[in-house]
């Protein structure tokens, strides 16, 4: 049994990437612990839990509970069930503070989420970046999914002046997946068109410059180190559709990149396979 630390923000993490990873790893016998900014229990992005507020009528109090588009963007039944179970787990309700993280863990897991309100605190934390650097230096297994890869990419080792991902192969939330969800959400949630983009481009920057894929790629040794589904490979359609998610018994929709003891994945649809592969590395 390995001790696994999952670092999360106070608000707005993705419910599936956290809860499914926790459940899979716990069911496999691992001791999963959590760390939040101030040691207070955290909350996922409620829009991703309920789907409410992701429809054109979502700003109307009486109609917001009617979910249409939100059914396609929110966590699926398995993810929502795992999150409901997670909320009752002692390890989740009694986290440690980011500042109190020490080396007493065997593996580090970095989940994602996209809502800027809570995720920027997580992605820009120098405390967490130091934790990530230390984990890579010590050769501990590290798993990152979606925006969690961006936290790893921003973690610069002072000894080299480069990201811990420099020289490694990785994936992350791809621009194709991010753009697809953003295109849908900025229409259905028209009063908040930037909801699905954690960072937006500044004047003069090309569309997608601040996407997860492009920022992660800029931290790598070469652009070819960012991997995505290759057209024509087995189950490529399932893996790249953005509509099919893996399950405990079906890994076909998942796309996982393994580089030594570093594991990466793209989005909630990879979560089951992501956690199982991380367990295998541990």
Short mmCIF file of C-alpha atoms in Angstrom, two decimals:
data_model
loop_
_atom_site.label_atom_id
_atom_site.label_comp_id
_atom_site.label_asym_id
_atom_site.label_seq_id
_atom_site.Cartn_x
_atom_site.Cartn_y
_atom_site.Cartn_z
CA UNK A 1 0.00 0.00 0.00
CA UNK A 2 1.33 3.43 -0.94
CA UNK A 3 0.61 6.81 0.61
CA UNK A 4 -0.67 9.13 -2.09
CA UNK A 5 -1.10 12.88 -1.71
CA UNK A 6 -3.69 14.68 -3.82
CA UNK A 7 -3.25 18.46 -3.78
CA UNK A 8 -6.38 20.44 -4.62
CA UNK A 9 -7.58 24.06 -4.52
CA UNK A 10 -10.19 25.31 -2.08
CA UNK A 11 -12.78 25.61 -4.86
CA UNK A 12 -13.49 24.52 -8.41
CA UNK A 13 -11.47 21.35 -8.91
CA UNK A 14 -12.95 18.85 -11.34
CA UNK A 15 -15.13 16.39 -9.39
CA UNK A 16 -14.39 13.39 -11.61
CA UNK A 17 -10.63 13.81 -11.76
CA UNK A 18 -10.44 14.00 -7.98
CA UNK A 19 -13.19 11.65 -6.85
CA UNK A 20 -12.72 8.87 -9.39
CA UNK A 21 -8.95 8.92 -8.86
CA UNK A 22 -9.47 8.77 -5.10
CA UNK A 23 -11.98 5.92 -5.34
CA UNK A 24 -9.92 3.81 -7.75
CA UNK A 25 -6.74 4.21 -5.73
CA UNK A 26 -8.50 3.66 -2.40
CA UNK A 27 -10.25 0.55 -3.68
CA UNK A 28 -6.84 -0.77 -4.77
CA UNK A 29 -5.64 -0.44 -1.18
CA UNK A 30 -3.71 2.84 -1.25
CA UNK A 31 -3.76 5.42 1.53
CA UNK A 32 -5.00 8.57 -0.20
CA UNK A 33 -4.57 11.91 1.57
CA UNK A 34 -5.55 15.45 0.61
CA UNK A 35 -3.99 18.90 0.92
CA UNK A 36 -5.85 22.20 0.52
CA UNK A 37 -4.68 25.83 0.87
CA UNK A 38 -5.63 26.26 4.55
CA UNK A 39 -6.48 22.69 5.62
CA UNK A 40 -10.21 23.33 5.11
CA UNK A 41 -12.43 20.86 3.24
CA UNK A 42 -12.63 21.79 -0.43
CA UNK A 43 -15.52 21.91 -2.91
CA UNK A 44 -15.58 20.96 -6.56
CA UNK A 45 -16.86 23.18 -9.36
CA UNK A 46 -20.60 22.89 -8.71
CA UNK A 47 -21.40 23.47 -12.38
CA UNK A 48 -19.47 20.31 -13.21
CA UNK A 49 -21.36 18.42 -10.49
CA UNK A 50 -24.91 19.48 -11.29
CA UNK A 51 -24.77 20.92 -14.80
CA UNK A 52 -27.00 23.74 -13.57
CA UNK A 53 -26.00 27.12 -14.97
CA UNK A 54 -24.60 25.76 -18.22
CA UNK A 55 -27.74 26.42 -20.25
CA UNK A 56 -28.91 29.73 -21.84
CA UNK A 57 -31.53 30.03 -19.09
CA UNK A 58 -29.04 29.14 -16.36
CA UNK A 59 -28.96 32.64 -14.89
CA UNK A 60 -32.69 32.54 -14.14
CA UNK A 61 -33.28 31.24 -10.58
CA UNK A 62 -36.47 29.38 -11.35
CA UNK A 63 -35.24 27.71 -14.54
CA UNK A 64 -31.59 27.04 -13.67
CA UNK A 65 -32.48 23.59 -12.32
CA UNK A 66 -33.57 22.48 -15.80
CA UNK A 67 -30.44 20.92 -17.25
CA UNK A 68 -29.96 20.56 -21.00
CA UNK A 69 -26.48 21.34 -22.32
CA UNK A 70 -25.19 20.82 -18.79
CA UNK A 71 -25.81 17.09 -19.11
CA UNK A 72 -23.04 16.88 -21.70
CA UNK A 73 -20.51 19.03 -19.85
CA UNK A 74 -21.00 17.93 -16.25
CA UNK A 75 -19.57 14.83 -14.59
CA UNK A 76 -21.27 11.60 -15.58
CA UNK A 77 -23.23 9.38 -13.18
CA UNK A 78 -20.13 7.51 -12.02
CA UNK A 79 -18.21 10.73 -11.40
CA UNK A 80 -21.06 12.34 -9.47
CA UNK A 81 -21.53 9.21 -7.36
CA UNK A 82 -17.82 9.05 -6.55
CA UNK A 83 -17.86 12.73 -5.59
CA UNK A 84 -20.83 12.23 -3.25
CA UNK A 85 -18.92 9.42 -1.58
CA UNK A 86 -15.75 11.51 -1.41
CA UNK A 87 -17.52 14.27 0.51
CA UNK A 88 -18.03 11.81 3.38
CA UNK A 89 -14.48 10.43 3.41
CA UNK A 90 -12.44 11.36 6.53
CA UNK A 91 -9.29 11.93 4.47
CA UNK A 92 -11.15 14.51 2.38
CA UNK A 93 -12.90 16.24 5.26
CA UNK A 94 -9.65 16.47 7.26
CA UNK A 95 -6.98 17.63 4.79
CA UNK A 96 -3.62 19.15 5.62
CA UNK A 97 -2.55 22.63 4.51
CA UNK A 98 -0.39 23.11 1.45
CA UNK A 99 2.25 24.74 3.66
CA UNK A 100 2.39 21.62 5.85
CA UNK A 101 3.13 19.19 3.04
CA UNK A 102 6.33 17.29 3.80
CA UNK A 103 8.00 14.31 2.15
CA UNK A 104 5.82 11.75 3.95
CA UNK A 105 4.10 10.40 0.84
CA UNK A 106 5.01 7.89 -1.84
CA UNK A 107 3.24 9.44 -4.80
CA UNK A 108 1.80 12.82 -5.79
CA UNK A 109 -1.37 13.28 -7.83
CA UNK A 110 -2.27 16.61 -9.46
CA UNK A 111 -5.87 16.83 -10.69
CA UNK A 112 -7.37 19.60 -12.77
CA UNK A 113 -10.36 21.87 -13.16
CA UNK A 114 -10.87 24.90 -15.37
CA UNK A 115 -12.86 27.56 -13.54
CA UNK A 116 -10.54 30.53 -12.99
CA UNK A 117 -12.12 31.51 -9.67
CA UNK A 118 -10.51 28.64 -7.79
CA UNK A 119 -8.01 27.08 -10.16
CA UNK A 120 -5.71 30.07 -10.57
CA UNK A 121 -4.87 29.91 -6.86
CA UNK A 122 -3.79 26.30 -7.39
CA UNK A 123 -1.94 26.76 -10.67
CA UNK A 124 -0.04 29.82 -9.49
CA UNK A 125 0.93 28.51 -6.03
CA UNK A 126 4.69 28.68 -5.50
CA UNK A 127 4.20 26.42 -2.48
CA UNK A 128 2.74 23.65 -4.62
CA UNK A 129 5.30 24.21 -7.34
CA UNK A 130 8.04 23.56 -4.78
CA UNK A 131 6.26 20.38 -3.70
CA UNK A 132 6.16 19.21 -7.32
CA UNK A 133 9.84 19.99 -7.85
CA UNK A 134 10.77 18.06 -4.71
CA UNK A 135 8.71 15.05 -5.77
CA UNK A 136 10.44 14.89 -9.16
CA UNK A 137 13.87 15.39 -7.58
CA UNK A 138 13.26 12.54 -5.15
CA UNK A 139 12.11 10.25 -7.94
CA UNK A 140 8.61 9.83 -6.53
CA UNK A 141 5.84 8.81 -8.90
CA UNK A 142 3.83 11.82 -10.05
CA UNK A 143 0.48 11.71 -11.85
CA UNK A 144 -1.09 14.78 -13.48
CA UNK A 145 -4.34 15.11 -15.40
CA UNK A 146 -5.87 18.01 -17.34
CA UNK A 147 -4.86 21.36 -15.74
CA UNK A 148 -2.80 19.43 -13.20
CA UNK A 149 -0.22 19.03 -15.96
CA UNK A 150 -0.08 22.82 -16.20
CA UNK A 151 0.90 23.01 -12.52
CA UNK A 152 3.70 20.54 -13.21
CA UNK A 153 4.80 22.49 -16.29
CA UNK A 154 5.04 25.67 -14.22
CA UNK A 155 7.15 23.93 -11.57
CA UNK A 156 10.68 25.05 -12.38
CA UNK A 157 13.63 23.31 -10.75
CA UNK A 158 16.06 26.02 -9.55
CA UNK A 159 18.95 23.66 -10.20
CA UNK A 160 18.25 23.60 -13.94
CA UNK A 161 16.09 26.67 -14.49
CA UNK A 162 13.70 24.45 -16.42
CA UNK A 163 10.31 22.87 -15.86
CA UNK A 164 10.27 19.43 -14.26
CA UNK A 165 8.59 18.29 -17.49
CA UNK A 166 11.50 19.43 -19.66
CA UNK A 167 12.81 16.35 -21.47
CA UNK A 168 9.71 14.29 -20.66
CA UNK A 169 6.79 13.10 -22.74
CA UNK A 170 3.38 14.27 -21.58
CA UNK A 171 -0.18 14.95 -22.51
CA UNK A 172 -2.68 17.33 -20.89
CA UNK A 173 -6.02 18.90 -21.73
CA UNK A 174 -5.67 19.30 -25.48
CA UNK A 175 -6.63 22.46 -27.28
CA UNK A 176 -9.08 20.44 -29.36
CA UNK A 177 -10.97 19.33 -26.24
CA UNK A 178 -10.66 22.70 -24.51
CA UNK A 179 -11.84 24.64 -27.56
CA UNK A 180 -14.77 22.31 -28.13
CA UNK A 181 -16.08 22.72 -24.58
CA UNK A 182 -15.40 26.47 -24.60
CA UNK A 183 -17.21 26.92 -27.91
CA UNK A 184 -20.28 25.21 -26.50
CA UNK A 185 -20.19 26.86 -23.06
CA UNK A 186 -19.67 30.41 -24.31
CA UNK A 187 -22.94 30.11 -26.24
CA UNK A 188 -24.96 28.21 -23.65
CA UNK A 189 -23.56 30.34 -20.81
CA UNK A 190 -23.50 33.54 -22.87
CA UNK A 191 -23.46 35.87 -19.85
CA UNK A 192 -20.13 34.32 -18.77
CA UNK A 193 -18.44 33.36 -22.06
CA UNK A 194 -15.02 32.81 -20.49
CA UNK A 195 -16.22 30.19 -18.00
CA UNK A 196 -14.41 27.30 -19.63
CA UNK A 197 -11.09 29.12 -20.11
CA UNK A 198 -8.89 29.45 -17.02
CA UNK A 199 -6.69 31.93 -18.86
CA UNK A 200 -7.69 34.05 -21.83
CA UNK A 201 -5.42 35.44 -24.51
CA UNK A 202 -4.09 38.99 -24.22
CA UNK A 203 -4.25 41.43 -27.15
CA UNK A 204 -1.78 40.31 -29.79
CA UNK A 205 -1.78 36.66 -28.75
CA UNK A 206 -3.17 34.09 -31.14
CA UNK A 207 -6.29 32.13 -30.22
CA UNK A 208 -5.24 29.20 -28.07
CA UNK A 209 -1.94 30.74 -26.96
CA UNK A 210 -3.04 30.51 -23.32
CA UNK A 211 -4.59 27.06 -23.70
CA UNK A 212 -3.30 24.29 -21.48
CA UNK A 213 -1.74 22.44 -24.40
CA UNK A 214 0.19 25.42 -25.72
CA UNK A 215 1.49 26.56 -22.33
CA UNK A 216 2.56 23.03 -21.39
CA UNK A 217 4.23 22.59 -24.77
CA UNK A 218 6.26 25.78 -24.26
CA UNK A 219 7.76 24.21 -21.11
CA UNK A 220 8.92 21.05 -22.88
CA UNK A 221 12.23 20.31 -24.57
CA UNK A 222 10.49 20.14 -27.96
CA UNK A 223 6.89 20.39 -29.21
CA UNK A 224 6.91 16.72 -30.21
CA UNK A 225 7.08 15.79 -26.52
CA UNK A 226 3.42 16.76 -26.16
CA UNK A 227 1.45 13.70 -27.20
CA UNK A 228 -2.12 13.33 -28.38
CA UNK A 229 -4.19 10.64 -30.04
CA UNK A 230 -2.80 9.75 -33.46
CA UNK A 231 -5.52 9.42 -36.11
CA UNK A 232 -5.83 5.89 -37.38
CA UNK A 233 -4.63 4.20 -34.21
CA UNK A 234 -6.96 1.70 -32.48
CA UNK A 235 -10.00 3.38 -30.91
CA UNK A 236 -8.80 6.83 -32.01
CA UNK A 237 -12.39 7.95 -32.56
CA UNK A 238 -13.42 6.97 -29.04
CA UNK A 239 -10.36 8.63 -27.53
CA UNK A 240 -10.67 11.96 -29.32
CA UNK A 241 -14.44 12.46 -29.57
CA UNK A 242 -14.80 14.30 -26.26
CA UNK A 243 -18.05 12.39 -25.71
CA UNK A 244 -16.81 8.96 -24.60
CA UNK A 245 -15.40 8.40 -21.12
CA UNK A 246 -13.54 5.40 -19.81
CA UNK A 247 -15.01 3.20 -17.09
CA UNK A 248 -13.65 0.76 -14.55
CA UNK A 249 -13.95 -1.97 -17.19
CA UNK A 250 -13.37 -0.11 -20.46
CA UNK A 251 -10.09 1.67 -21.10
CA UNK A 252 -10.66 2.18 -24.81
CA UNK A 253 -11.68 5.89 -24.62
CA UNK A 254 -8.70 6.78 -22.43
CA UNK A 255 -5.40 8.25 -23.55
CA UNK A 256 -2.56 8.02 -21.03
CA UNK A 257 1.11 8.92 -21.42
CA UNK A 258 3.71 7.19 -19.26
CA UNK A 259 7.28 8.46 -18.99
CA UNK A 260 9.08 6.50 -16.31
CA UNK A 261 7.32 7.24 -13.03
CA UNK A 262 5.43 10.21 -14.49
CA UNK A 263 1.85 9.58 -15.68
CA UNK A 264 -0.31 12.13 -17.50
CA UNK A 265 -3.83 12.25 -18.91
CA UNK A 266 -6.08 14.76 -20.67
CA UNK A 267 -9.53 15.12 -19.13
CA UNK A 268 -12.14 13.46 -16.86
CA UNK A 269 -12.80 10.86 -19.53
CA UNK A 270 -9.39 9.33 -18.78
CA UNK A 271 -9.75 9.22 -14.98
CA UNK A 272 -10.28 5.49 -14.32
CA UNK A 273 -7.40 4.37 -16.50
CA UNK A 274 -5.22 7.23 -15.27
CA UNK A 275 -5.62 6.14 -11.63
CA UNK A 276 -5.10 2.45 -12.42
CA UNK A 277 -1.90 3.15 -14.35
CA UNK A 278 -0.65 5.33 -11.49
CA UNK A 279 -1.33 2.49 -9.07
CA UNK A 280 0.70 0.16 -11.26
CA UNK A 281 3.65 2.56 -11.20
CA UNK A 282 3.39 2.86 -7.42
#
